[in-house]
Amino acid sequence: VENFEFTEQLLGKNPKRIIFIDTKNTAIRGNELVDQWGTPFFFHPLSGQEMELRSAGPDTIMWTQDDIFIE
């Protein structure tokens, strides 16, 4: 799953056309969700039921010690 695909779903491009986040929200830049430092989130499917969401953290570099992630 790419960031833009997930973001489109939140913006209403889903089967029920439900809008979960406003396009004017500061968490959206272009067609991607970004963290508080302006870096796009990384979405990594772990299985058909689980996904990891990762922020690059304050240094804005992915895969370093300050990354923030949720499984």
mmCIF file with all atom_site columns, N, CA, C and O in Angstrom, residues 42-61:
data_model
loop_
_atom_site.group_PDB
_atom_site.id
_atom_site.type_symbol
_atom_site.label_atom_id
_atom_site.label_alt_id
_atom_site.label_comp_id
_atom_site.label_asym_id
_atom_site.label_entity_id
_atom_site.label_seq_id
_atom_site.pdbx_PDB_ins_code
_atom_site.Cartn_x
_atom_site.Cartn_y
_atom_site.Cartn_z
_atom_site.occupancy
_atom_site.B_iso_or_equiv
_atom_site.pdbx_formal_charge
_atom_site.auth_seq_id
_atom_site.auth_comp_id
_atom_site.auth_asym_id
_atom_site.auth_atom_id
_atom_site.pdbx_PDB_model_num
ATOM 1  N N  . PHE A 1 42 ? 5.258  6.218  6.056  1.00 0.00 ? 42 PHE A N  1
ATOM 2  C CA . PHE A 1 42 ? 5.535  4.983  5.333  1.00 0.00 ? 42 PHE A CA 1
ATOM 3  C C  . PHE A 1 42 ? 4.542  3.930  5.813  1.00 0.00 ? 42 PHE A C  1
ATOM 4  O O  . PHE A 1 42 ? 4.434  3.684  7.014  1.00 0.00 ? 42 PHE A O  1
ATOM 5  N N  . PHE A 1 43 ? 3.815  3.343  4.886  1.00 0.00 ? 43 PHE A N  1
ATOM 6  C CA . PHE A 1 43 ? 2.843  2.300  5.189  1.00 0.00 ? 43 PHE A CA 1
ATOM 7  C C  . PHE A 1 43 ? 3.412  0.978  4.715  1.00 0.00 ? 43 PHE A C  1
ATOM 8  O O  . PHE A 1 43 ? 3.745  0.825  3.541  1.00 0.00 ? 43 PHE A O  1
ATOM 9  N N  . HIS A 1 44 ? 3.496  0.014  5.638  1.00 0.00 ? 44 HIS A N  1
ATOM 10 C CA . HIS A 1 44 ? 4.055  -1.292 5.292  1.00 0.00 ? 44 HIS A CA 1
ATOM 11 C C  . HIS A 1 44 ? 3.110  -2.384 5.758  1.00 0.00 ? 44 HIS A C  1
ATOM 12 O O  . HIS A 1 44 ? 2.930  -2.589 6.956  1.00 0.00 ? 44 HIS A O  1
ATOM 13 N N  . PRO A 1 45 ? 2.466  -3.091 4.806  1.00 0.00 ? 45 PRO A N  1
ATOM 14 C CA . PRO A 1 45 ? 1.582  -4.180 5.199  1.00 0.00 ? 45 PRO A CA 1
ATOM 15 C C  . PRO A 1 45 ? 2.396  -5.336 5.789  1.00 0.00 ? 45 PRO A C  1
ATOM 16 O O  . PRO A 1 45 ? 3.361  -5.793 5.197  1.00 0.00 ? 45 PRO A O  1
ATOM 17 N N  . LEU A 1 46 ? 2.003  -5.772 6.983  1.00 0.00 ? 46 LEU A N  1
ATOM 18 C CA . LEU A 1 46 ? 2.655  -6.906 7.629  1.00 0.00 ? 46 LEU A CA 1
ATOM 19 C C  . LEU A 1 46 ? 1.956  -8.209 7.264  1.00 0.00 ? 46 LEU A C  1
ATOM 20 O O  . LEU A 1 46 ? 2.562  -9.264 7.243  1.00 0.00 ? 46 LEU A O  1
ATOM 21 N N  . SER A 1 47 ? 0.659  -8.097 6.990  1.00 0.00 ? 47 SER A N  1
ATOM 22 C CA . SER A 1 47 ? -0.145 -9.237 6.566  1.00 0.00 ? 47 SER A CA 1
ATOM 23 C C  . SER A 1 47 ? -1.424 -8.677 5.946  1.00 0.00 ? 47 SER A C  1
ATOM 24 O O  . SER A 1 47 ? -1.553 -7.467 5.799  1.00 0.00 ? 47 SER A O  1
ATOM 25 N N  . GLY A 1 48 ? -2.369 -9.535 5.650  1.00 0.00 ? 48 GLY A N  1
ATOM 26 C CA . GLY A 1 48 ? -3.646 -9.081 5.120  1.00 0.00 ? 48 GLY A CA 1
ATOM 27 C C  . GLY A 1 48 ? -4.483 -8.346 6.155  1.00 0.00 ? 48 GLY A C  1
ATOM 28 O O  . GLY A 1 48 ? -5.440 -7.656 5.822  1.00 0.00 ? 48 GLY A O  1
ATOM 29 N N  . GLN A 1 49 ? -4.109 -8.461 7.425  1.00 0.00 ? 49 GLN A N  1
ATOM 30 C CA . GLN A 1 49 ? -4.863 -7.856 8.525  1.00 0.00 ? 49 GLN A CA 1
ATOM 31 C C  . GLN A 1 49 ? -4.080 -6.797 9.287  1.00 0.00 ? 49 GLN A C  1
ATOM 32 O O  . GLN A 1 49 ? -4.653 -6.063 10.078 1.00 0.00 ? 49 GLN A O  1
ATOM 33 N N  . GLU A 1 50 ? -2.772 -6.737 9.110  1.00 0.00 ? 50 GLU A N  1
ATOM 34 C CA . GLU A 1 50 ? -1.935 -5.830 9.898  1.00 0.00 ? 50 GLU A CA 1
ATOM 35 C C  . GLU A 1 50 ? -1.083 -4.931 9.013  1.00 0.00 ? 50 GLU A C  1
ATOM 36 O O  . GLU A 1 50 ? -0.653 -5.340 7.932  1.00 0.00 ? 50 GLU A O  1
ATOM 37 N N  . MET A 1 51 ? -0.846 -3.715 9.510  1.00 0.00 ? 51 MET A N  1
ATOM 38 C CA . MET A 1 51 ? -0.033 -2.761 8.781  1.00 0.00 ? 51 MET A CA 1
ATOM 39 C C  . MET A 1 51 ? 0.823  -1.977 9.776  1.00 0.00 ? 51 MET A C  1
ATOM 40 O O  . MET A 1 51 ? 0.378  -1.662 10.871 1.00 0.00 ? 51 MET A O  1
ATOM 41 N N  . GLU A 1 52 ? 2.048  -1.669 9.377  1.00 0.00 ? 52 GLU A N  1
ATOM 42 C CA . GLU A 1 52 ? 2.911  -0.804 10.170 1.00 0.00 ? 52 GLU A CA 1
ATOM 43 C C  . GLU A 1 52 ? 2.847  0.590  9.569  1.00 0.00 ? 52 GLU A C  1
ATOM 44 O O  . GLU A 1 52 ? 2.903  0.757  8.354  1.00 0.00 ? 52 GLU A O  1
ATOM 45 N N  . LEU A 1 53 ? 2.707  1.586  10.418 1.00 0.00 ? 53 LEU A N  1
ATOM 46 C CA . LEU A 1 53 ? 2.726  2.986  10.018 1.00 0.00 ? 53 LEU A CA 1
ATOM 47 C C  . LEU A 1 53 ? 3.970  3.592  10.645 1.00 0.00 ? 53 LEU A C  1
ATOM 48 O O  . LEU A 1 53 ? 4.177  3.492  11.849 1.00 0.00 ? 53 LEU A O  1
ATOM 49 N N  . ARG A 1 54 ? 4.832  4.195  9.826  1.00 0.00 ? 54 ARG A N  1
ATOM 50 C CA . ARG A 1 54 ? 6.116  4.694  10.326 1.00 0.00 ? 54 ARG A CA 1
ATOM 51 C C  . ARG A 1 54 ? 6.318  6.150  9.935  1.00 0.00 ? 54 ARG A C  1
ATOM 52 O O  . ARG A 1 54 ? 6.074  6.559  8.819  1.00 0.00 ? 54 ARG A O  1
ATOM 53 N N  . SER A 1 55 ? 6.801  6.929  10.926 1.00 0.00 ? 55 SER A N  1
ATOM 54 C CA . SER A 1 55 ? 7.214  8.313  10.727 1.00 0.00 ? 55 SER A CA 1
ATOM 55 C C  . SER A 1 55 ? 8.733  8.347  10.835 1.00 0.00 ? 55 SER A C  1
ATOM 56 O O  . SER A 1 55 ? 9.324  7.648  11.660 1.00 0.00 ? 55 SER A O  1
ATOM 57 N N  . ALA A 1 56 ? 9.377  9.163  10.028 1.00 0.00 ? 56 ALA A N  1
ATOM 58 C CA . ALA A 1 56 ? 10.837 9.281  10.065 1.00 0.00 ? 56 ALA A CA 1
ATOM 59 C C  . ALA A 1 56 ? 11.321 9.987  11.325 1.00 0.00 ? 56 ALA A C  1
ATOM 60 O O  . ALA A 1 56 ? 12.505 9.959  11.634 1.00 0.00 ? 56 ALA A O  1
ATOM 61 N N  . GLY A 1 57 ? 10.425 10.635 12.053 1.00 0.00 ? 57 GLY A N  1
ATOM 62 C CA . GLY A 1 57 ? 10.808 11.312 13.288 1.00 0.00 ? 57 GLY A CA 1
ATOM 63 C C  . GLY A 1 57 ? 11.465 12.662 13.042 1.00 0.00 ? 57 GLY A C  1
ATOM 64 O O  . GLY A 1 57 ? 11.534 13.137 11.906 1.00 0.00 ? 57 GLY A O  1
ATOM 65 N N  . PRO A 1 58 ? 11.967 13.276 14.107 1.00 0.00 ? 58 PRO A N  1
ATOM 66 C CA . PRO A 1 58 ? 12.497 14.631 14.014 1.00 0.00 ? 58 PRO A CA 1
ATOM 67 C C  . PRO A 1 58 ? 13.668 14.808 13.042 1.00 0.00 ? 58 PRO A C  1
ATOM 68 O O  . PRO A 1 58 ? 13.832 15.878 12.466 1.00 0.00 ? 58 PRO A O  1
ATOM 69 N N  . ASP A 1 59 ? 14.470 13.762 12.839 1.00 0.00 ? 59 ASP A N  1
ATOM 70 C CA . ASP A 1 59 ? 15.604 13.938 11.922 1.00 0.00 ? 59 ASP A CA 1
ATOM 71 C C  . ASP A 1 59 ? 15.182 13.817 10.457 1.00 0.00 ? 59 ASP A C  1
ATOM 72 O O  . ASP A 1 59 ? 15.984 14.052 9.563  1.00 0.00 ? 59 ASP A O  1
ATOM 73 N N  . THR A 1 60 ? 13.929 13.468 10.218 1.00 0.00 ? 60 THR A N  1
ATOM 74 C CA . THR A 1 60 ? 13.308 13.317 8.891  1.00 0.00 ? 60 THR A CA 1
ATOM 75 C C  . THR A 1 60 ? 14.009 12.286 8.003  1.00 0.00 ? 60 THR A C  1
ATOM 76 O O  . THR A 1 60 ? 13.834 12.281 6.794  1.00 0.00 ? 60 THR A O  1
ATOM 77 N N  . ILE A 1 61 ? 14.779 11.384 8.609  1.00 0.00 ? 61 ILE A N  1
ATOM 78 C CA . ILE A 1 61 ? 15.449 10.323 7.874  1.00 0.00 ? 61 ILE A CA 1
ATOM 79 C C  . ILE A 1 61 ? 14.845 8.992  8.318  1.00 0.00 ? 61 ILE A C  1
ATOM 80 O O  . ILE A 1 61 ? 14.875 8.658  9.504  1.00 0.00 ? 61 ILE A O  1
#
